Coordinates of C-alpha atoms in Angstrom, one line a residue:
X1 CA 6.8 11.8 11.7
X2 CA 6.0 15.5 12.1
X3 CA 7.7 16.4 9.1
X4 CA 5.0 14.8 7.0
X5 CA 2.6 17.8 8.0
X6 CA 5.6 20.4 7.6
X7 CA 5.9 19.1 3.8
X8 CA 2.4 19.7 3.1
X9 CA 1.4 22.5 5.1
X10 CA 1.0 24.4 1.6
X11 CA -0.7 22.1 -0.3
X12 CA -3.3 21.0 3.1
X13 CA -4.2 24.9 3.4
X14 CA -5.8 24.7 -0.1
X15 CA -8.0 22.1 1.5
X16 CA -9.9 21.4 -1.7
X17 CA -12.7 19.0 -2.4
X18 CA -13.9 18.6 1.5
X19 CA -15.9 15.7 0.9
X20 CA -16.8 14.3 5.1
X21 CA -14.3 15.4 7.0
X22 CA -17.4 15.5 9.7
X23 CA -18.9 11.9 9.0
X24 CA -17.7 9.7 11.7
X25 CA -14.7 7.0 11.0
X26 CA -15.0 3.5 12.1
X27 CA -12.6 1.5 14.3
X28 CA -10.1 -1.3 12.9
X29 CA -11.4 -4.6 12.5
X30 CA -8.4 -7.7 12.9
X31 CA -8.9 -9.5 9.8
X32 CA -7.8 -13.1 12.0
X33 CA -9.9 -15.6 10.4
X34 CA -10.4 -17.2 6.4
X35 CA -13.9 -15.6 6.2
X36 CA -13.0 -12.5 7.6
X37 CA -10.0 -12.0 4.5
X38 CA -12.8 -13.0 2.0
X39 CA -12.3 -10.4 -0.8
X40 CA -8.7 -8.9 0.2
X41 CA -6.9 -11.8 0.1
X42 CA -5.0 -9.3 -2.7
X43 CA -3.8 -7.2 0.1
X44 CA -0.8 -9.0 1.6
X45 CA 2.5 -7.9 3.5
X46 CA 5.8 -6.6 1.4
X47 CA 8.9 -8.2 3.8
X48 CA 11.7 -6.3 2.3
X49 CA 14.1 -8.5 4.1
X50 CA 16.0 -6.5 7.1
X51 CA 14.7 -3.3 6.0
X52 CA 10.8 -4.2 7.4
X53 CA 7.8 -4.1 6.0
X54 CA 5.1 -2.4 3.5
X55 CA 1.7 -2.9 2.7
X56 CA 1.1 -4.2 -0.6
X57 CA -1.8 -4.9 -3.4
X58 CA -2.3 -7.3 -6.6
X59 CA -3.1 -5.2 -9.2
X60 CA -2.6 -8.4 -11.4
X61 CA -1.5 -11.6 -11.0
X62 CA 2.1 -10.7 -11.3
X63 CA 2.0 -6.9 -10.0
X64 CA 1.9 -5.2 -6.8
X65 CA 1.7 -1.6 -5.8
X66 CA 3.1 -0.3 -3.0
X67 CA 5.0 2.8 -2.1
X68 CA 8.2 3.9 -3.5
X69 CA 9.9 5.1 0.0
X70 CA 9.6 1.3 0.8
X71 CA 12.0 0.0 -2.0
X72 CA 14.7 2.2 -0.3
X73 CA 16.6 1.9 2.7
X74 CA 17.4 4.2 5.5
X75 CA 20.1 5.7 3.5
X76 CA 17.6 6.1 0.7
X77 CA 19.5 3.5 -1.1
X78 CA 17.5 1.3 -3.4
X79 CA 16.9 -2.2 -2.1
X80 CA 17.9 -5.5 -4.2
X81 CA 14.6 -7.1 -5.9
X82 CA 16.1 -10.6 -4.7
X83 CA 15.6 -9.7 -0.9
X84 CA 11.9 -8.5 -1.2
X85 CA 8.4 -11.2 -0.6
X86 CA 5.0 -10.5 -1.2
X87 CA 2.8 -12.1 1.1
X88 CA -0.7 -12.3 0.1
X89 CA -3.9 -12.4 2.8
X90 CA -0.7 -12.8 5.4
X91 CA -2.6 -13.9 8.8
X92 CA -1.3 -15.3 12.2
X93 CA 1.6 -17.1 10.1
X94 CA -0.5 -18.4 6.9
X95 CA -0.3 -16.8 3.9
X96 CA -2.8 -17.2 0.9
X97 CA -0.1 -17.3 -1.7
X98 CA 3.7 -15.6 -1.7
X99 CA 5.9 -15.1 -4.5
X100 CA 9.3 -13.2 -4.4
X101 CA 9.9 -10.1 -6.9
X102 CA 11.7 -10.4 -10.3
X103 CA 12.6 -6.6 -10.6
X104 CA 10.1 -3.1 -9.8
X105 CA 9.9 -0.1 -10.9
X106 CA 9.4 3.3 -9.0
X107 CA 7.5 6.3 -10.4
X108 CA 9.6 8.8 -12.2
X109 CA 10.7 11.7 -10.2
X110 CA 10.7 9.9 -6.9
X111 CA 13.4 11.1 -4.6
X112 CA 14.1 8.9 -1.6
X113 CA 15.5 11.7 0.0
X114 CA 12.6 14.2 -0.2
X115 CA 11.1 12.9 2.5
X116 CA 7.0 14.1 2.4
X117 CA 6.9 17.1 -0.3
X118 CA 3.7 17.4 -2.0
X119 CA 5.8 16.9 -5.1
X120 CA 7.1 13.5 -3.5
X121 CA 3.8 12.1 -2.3
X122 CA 2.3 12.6 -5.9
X123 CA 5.2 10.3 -7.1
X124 CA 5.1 7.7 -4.4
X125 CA 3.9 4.5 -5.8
X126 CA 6.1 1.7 -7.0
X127 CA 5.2 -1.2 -9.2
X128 CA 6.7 -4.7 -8.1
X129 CA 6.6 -7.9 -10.6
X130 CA 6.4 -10.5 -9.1
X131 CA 8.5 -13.6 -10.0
X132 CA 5.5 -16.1 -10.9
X133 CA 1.7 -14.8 -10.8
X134 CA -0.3 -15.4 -7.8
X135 CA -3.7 -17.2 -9.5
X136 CA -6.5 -15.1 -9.5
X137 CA -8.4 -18.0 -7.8
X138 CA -6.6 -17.3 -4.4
X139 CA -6.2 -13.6 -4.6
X140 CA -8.2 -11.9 -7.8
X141 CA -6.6 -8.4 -8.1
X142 CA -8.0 -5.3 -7.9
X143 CA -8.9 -2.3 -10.1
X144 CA -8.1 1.5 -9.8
X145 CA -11.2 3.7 -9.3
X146 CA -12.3 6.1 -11.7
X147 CA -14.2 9.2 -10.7
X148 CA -15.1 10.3 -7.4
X149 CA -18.6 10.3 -6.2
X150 CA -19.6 13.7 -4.1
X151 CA -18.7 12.6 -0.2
X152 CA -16.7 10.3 -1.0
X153 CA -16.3 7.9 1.8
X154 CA -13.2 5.4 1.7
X155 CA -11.6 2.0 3.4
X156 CA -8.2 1.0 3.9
X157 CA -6.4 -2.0 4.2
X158 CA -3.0 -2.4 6.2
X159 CA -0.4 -3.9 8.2
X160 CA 1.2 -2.1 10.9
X161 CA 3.4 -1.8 13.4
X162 CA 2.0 -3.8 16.6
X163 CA -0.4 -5.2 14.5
X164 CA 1.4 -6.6 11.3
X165 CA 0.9 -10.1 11.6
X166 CA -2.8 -9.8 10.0
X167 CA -4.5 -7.1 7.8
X168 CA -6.8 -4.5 9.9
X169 CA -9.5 -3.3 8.2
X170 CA -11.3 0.7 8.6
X171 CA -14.5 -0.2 7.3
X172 CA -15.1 3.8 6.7
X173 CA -13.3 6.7 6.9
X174 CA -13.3 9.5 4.8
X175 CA -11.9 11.8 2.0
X176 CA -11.1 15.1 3.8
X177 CA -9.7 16.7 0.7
X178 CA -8.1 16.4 -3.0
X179 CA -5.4 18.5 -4.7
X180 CA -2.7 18.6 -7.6
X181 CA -2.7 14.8 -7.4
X182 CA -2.5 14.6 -3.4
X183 CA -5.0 13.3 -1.1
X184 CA -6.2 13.7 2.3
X185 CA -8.0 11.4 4.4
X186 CA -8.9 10.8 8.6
X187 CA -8.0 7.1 8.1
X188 CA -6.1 5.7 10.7
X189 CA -2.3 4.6 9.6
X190 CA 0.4 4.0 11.7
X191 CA 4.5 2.7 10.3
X192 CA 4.3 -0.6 8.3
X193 CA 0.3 1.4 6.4
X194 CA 2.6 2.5 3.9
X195 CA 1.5 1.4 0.3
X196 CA -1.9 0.8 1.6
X197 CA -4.8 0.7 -0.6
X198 CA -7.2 3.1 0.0
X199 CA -10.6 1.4 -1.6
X200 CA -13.3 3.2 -2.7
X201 CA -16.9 1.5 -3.5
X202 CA -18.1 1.3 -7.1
X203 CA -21.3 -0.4 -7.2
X204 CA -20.5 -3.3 -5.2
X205 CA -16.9 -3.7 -5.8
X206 CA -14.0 -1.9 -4.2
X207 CA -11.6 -0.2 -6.4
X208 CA -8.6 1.4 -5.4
X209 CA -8.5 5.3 -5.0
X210 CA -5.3 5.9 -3.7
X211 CA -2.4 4.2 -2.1
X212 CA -0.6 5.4 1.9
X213 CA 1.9 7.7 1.6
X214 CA 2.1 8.5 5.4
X215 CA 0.4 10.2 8.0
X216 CA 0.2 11.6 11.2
X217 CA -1.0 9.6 14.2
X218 CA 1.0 11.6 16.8
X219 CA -2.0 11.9 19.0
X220 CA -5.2 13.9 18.2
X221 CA -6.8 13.2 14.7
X222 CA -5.2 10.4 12.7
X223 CA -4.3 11.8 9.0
X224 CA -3.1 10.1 5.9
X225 CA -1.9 11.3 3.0
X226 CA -2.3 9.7 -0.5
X227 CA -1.5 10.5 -4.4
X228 CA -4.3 10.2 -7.6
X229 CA -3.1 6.7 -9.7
X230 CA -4.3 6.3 -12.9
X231 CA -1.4 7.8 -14.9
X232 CA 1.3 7.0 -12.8
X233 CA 0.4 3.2 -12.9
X234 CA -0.3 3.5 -16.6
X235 CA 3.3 5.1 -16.8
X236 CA 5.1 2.4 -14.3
X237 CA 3.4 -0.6 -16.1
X238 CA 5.2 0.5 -19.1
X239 CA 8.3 1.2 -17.7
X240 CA 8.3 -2.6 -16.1
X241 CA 7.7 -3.6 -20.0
X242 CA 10.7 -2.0 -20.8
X243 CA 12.3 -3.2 -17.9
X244 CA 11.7 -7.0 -18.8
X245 CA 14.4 -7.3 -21.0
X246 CA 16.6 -6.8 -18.0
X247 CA 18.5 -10.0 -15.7
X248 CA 16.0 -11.2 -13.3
X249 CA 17.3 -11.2 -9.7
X250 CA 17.0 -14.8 -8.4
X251 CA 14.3 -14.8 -6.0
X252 CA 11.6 -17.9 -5.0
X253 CA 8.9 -18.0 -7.3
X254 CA 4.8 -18.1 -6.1
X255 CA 4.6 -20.7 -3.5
X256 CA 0.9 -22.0 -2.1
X257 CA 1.1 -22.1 2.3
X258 CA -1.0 -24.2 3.7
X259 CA -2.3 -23.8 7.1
X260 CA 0.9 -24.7 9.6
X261 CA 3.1 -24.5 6.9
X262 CA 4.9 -20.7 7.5
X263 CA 5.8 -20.8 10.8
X264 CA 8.8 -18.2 10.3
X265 CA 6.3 -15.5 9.7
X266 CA 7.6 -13.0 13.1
X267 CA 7.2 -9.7 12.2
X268 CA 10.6 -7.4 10.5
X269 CA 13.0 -5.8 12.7
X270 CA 11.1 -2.3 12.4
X271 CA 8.4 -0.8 10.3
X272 CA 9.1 1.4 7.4
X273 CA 6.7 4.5 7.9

């Protein structure tokens, strides 16, 4: 998508904040087996029925974050709540836990059809509910980060397109830059990455720093572009309060899948960058 760099050529030539841009970056690891997921089973796949996929995260039992641009179709038309599934730890067909989604909201002053402004990216997080929590037990959500530390290195999470039927892990990458509520980073995304978290260590936990806007992967150096959290979550978790007095969209509540016991799990039709 080259017009991802064209709508933030301003803001990337402030380059503020380089914090690694020459540390090296580590390769994906395929997240294929129960041990491997140990600790991101929060991280799961958002099928938004024929309009693909996202990359999602528990923020609590019953919320997800994910991009805004995935909650709207091609024709930047809002998709129903009743067609969209959150798939926790999704792996080779086995999920941890799913649970369909009651209603979202999106961050105010999201446009779908701004495409990758500066102004856009800072806005592009949406907040789903699901429509019965997922137990912390079998996917225990995670925090936002607070400050960053100088050199901030970084880790993402993802589905994406050729490999979205398990979570690849970047173990490391970094933090190339951070301005007016946008981030940069050389983590490698690809379509279906969007609403990846971007994790950043605190102590020994992982806390999430940012979420996937888009990127470049056109060849050369991968680039991904993210957005600062704190106050628009704090802002979208009161908006879906105010929301809750509105009809819930049918939709299948949380559901436990064994192993064996999702073999429909094939991928969508295409992947939403």
């Amino acid at each position: 998508m080259t017009g991802w760099r064209t709508g933030l050529a301003a803001l990337v030539a402030l380059m503020l904040c380089p914090s690694g841009a020459m540390a090296q970056t580590s390769g994906l690891i395929r997240l294929t087996d129960r041990d491997d997921l140990f600790g991101w089973e929060a991280v799961g796949r958002v099928d938004l029925g024929r309009d693909g996929y996202c990359t999602g995260v528990l923020i609590a039992p019953d919320q997800v974050l994910t991009a805004a641009h995935c909650v709207h179709d091609r024709a930047q038309r809002a998709i129903g709540a009743d067609v969209i599934q959150f798939r926790a730890g999704l792996r080779d067909g086995v999920v941890i836990a799913e649970s369909g989604v009651a209603r979202y909201v999106v961050a105010p002053g999201y446009d779908p059809a701004a495409g990758m402004q500066a102004e856009n990216v800072r806005r592009d997080v949406a907040l789903l509910q699901l429509s019965a929590p997922i137990p912390a037990a079998l996917a225990a959500p995670f925090h936002l980060a607070g400050t960053l530390a100088p050199g901030q290195r970084v880790s993402i999470v993802s589905y994406g397109r050729d490999r979205d039927k398990a979570p690849s892990w970047q173990r490391e990458c970094g933090l190339l830059w951070r301005s007016q509520g946008v981030m940069g980073f050389d983590c490698a995304v690809i379509n279906g990455s969007s609403g990846a978290p971007v994790f950043a260590r605190d102590g020994g936990r992982a806390r999430i720093l940012s979420l996937v806007s888009g990127g470049n992967w056109d060849g050369g150096e991968s680039r991904a572009y993210g957005m600062d959290l704190p106050e628009i979550v704090a802002q979208l978790k009161q908006d879906l309060r105010a929301a809750a007095s509105r009809p819930i969209a049918a939709n299948p509540g949380f559901r436990r899948v064994t192993v064996g016991g999702d073999a429909a799990a094939s991928g969508a039709k295409f992947a939403r960058p």
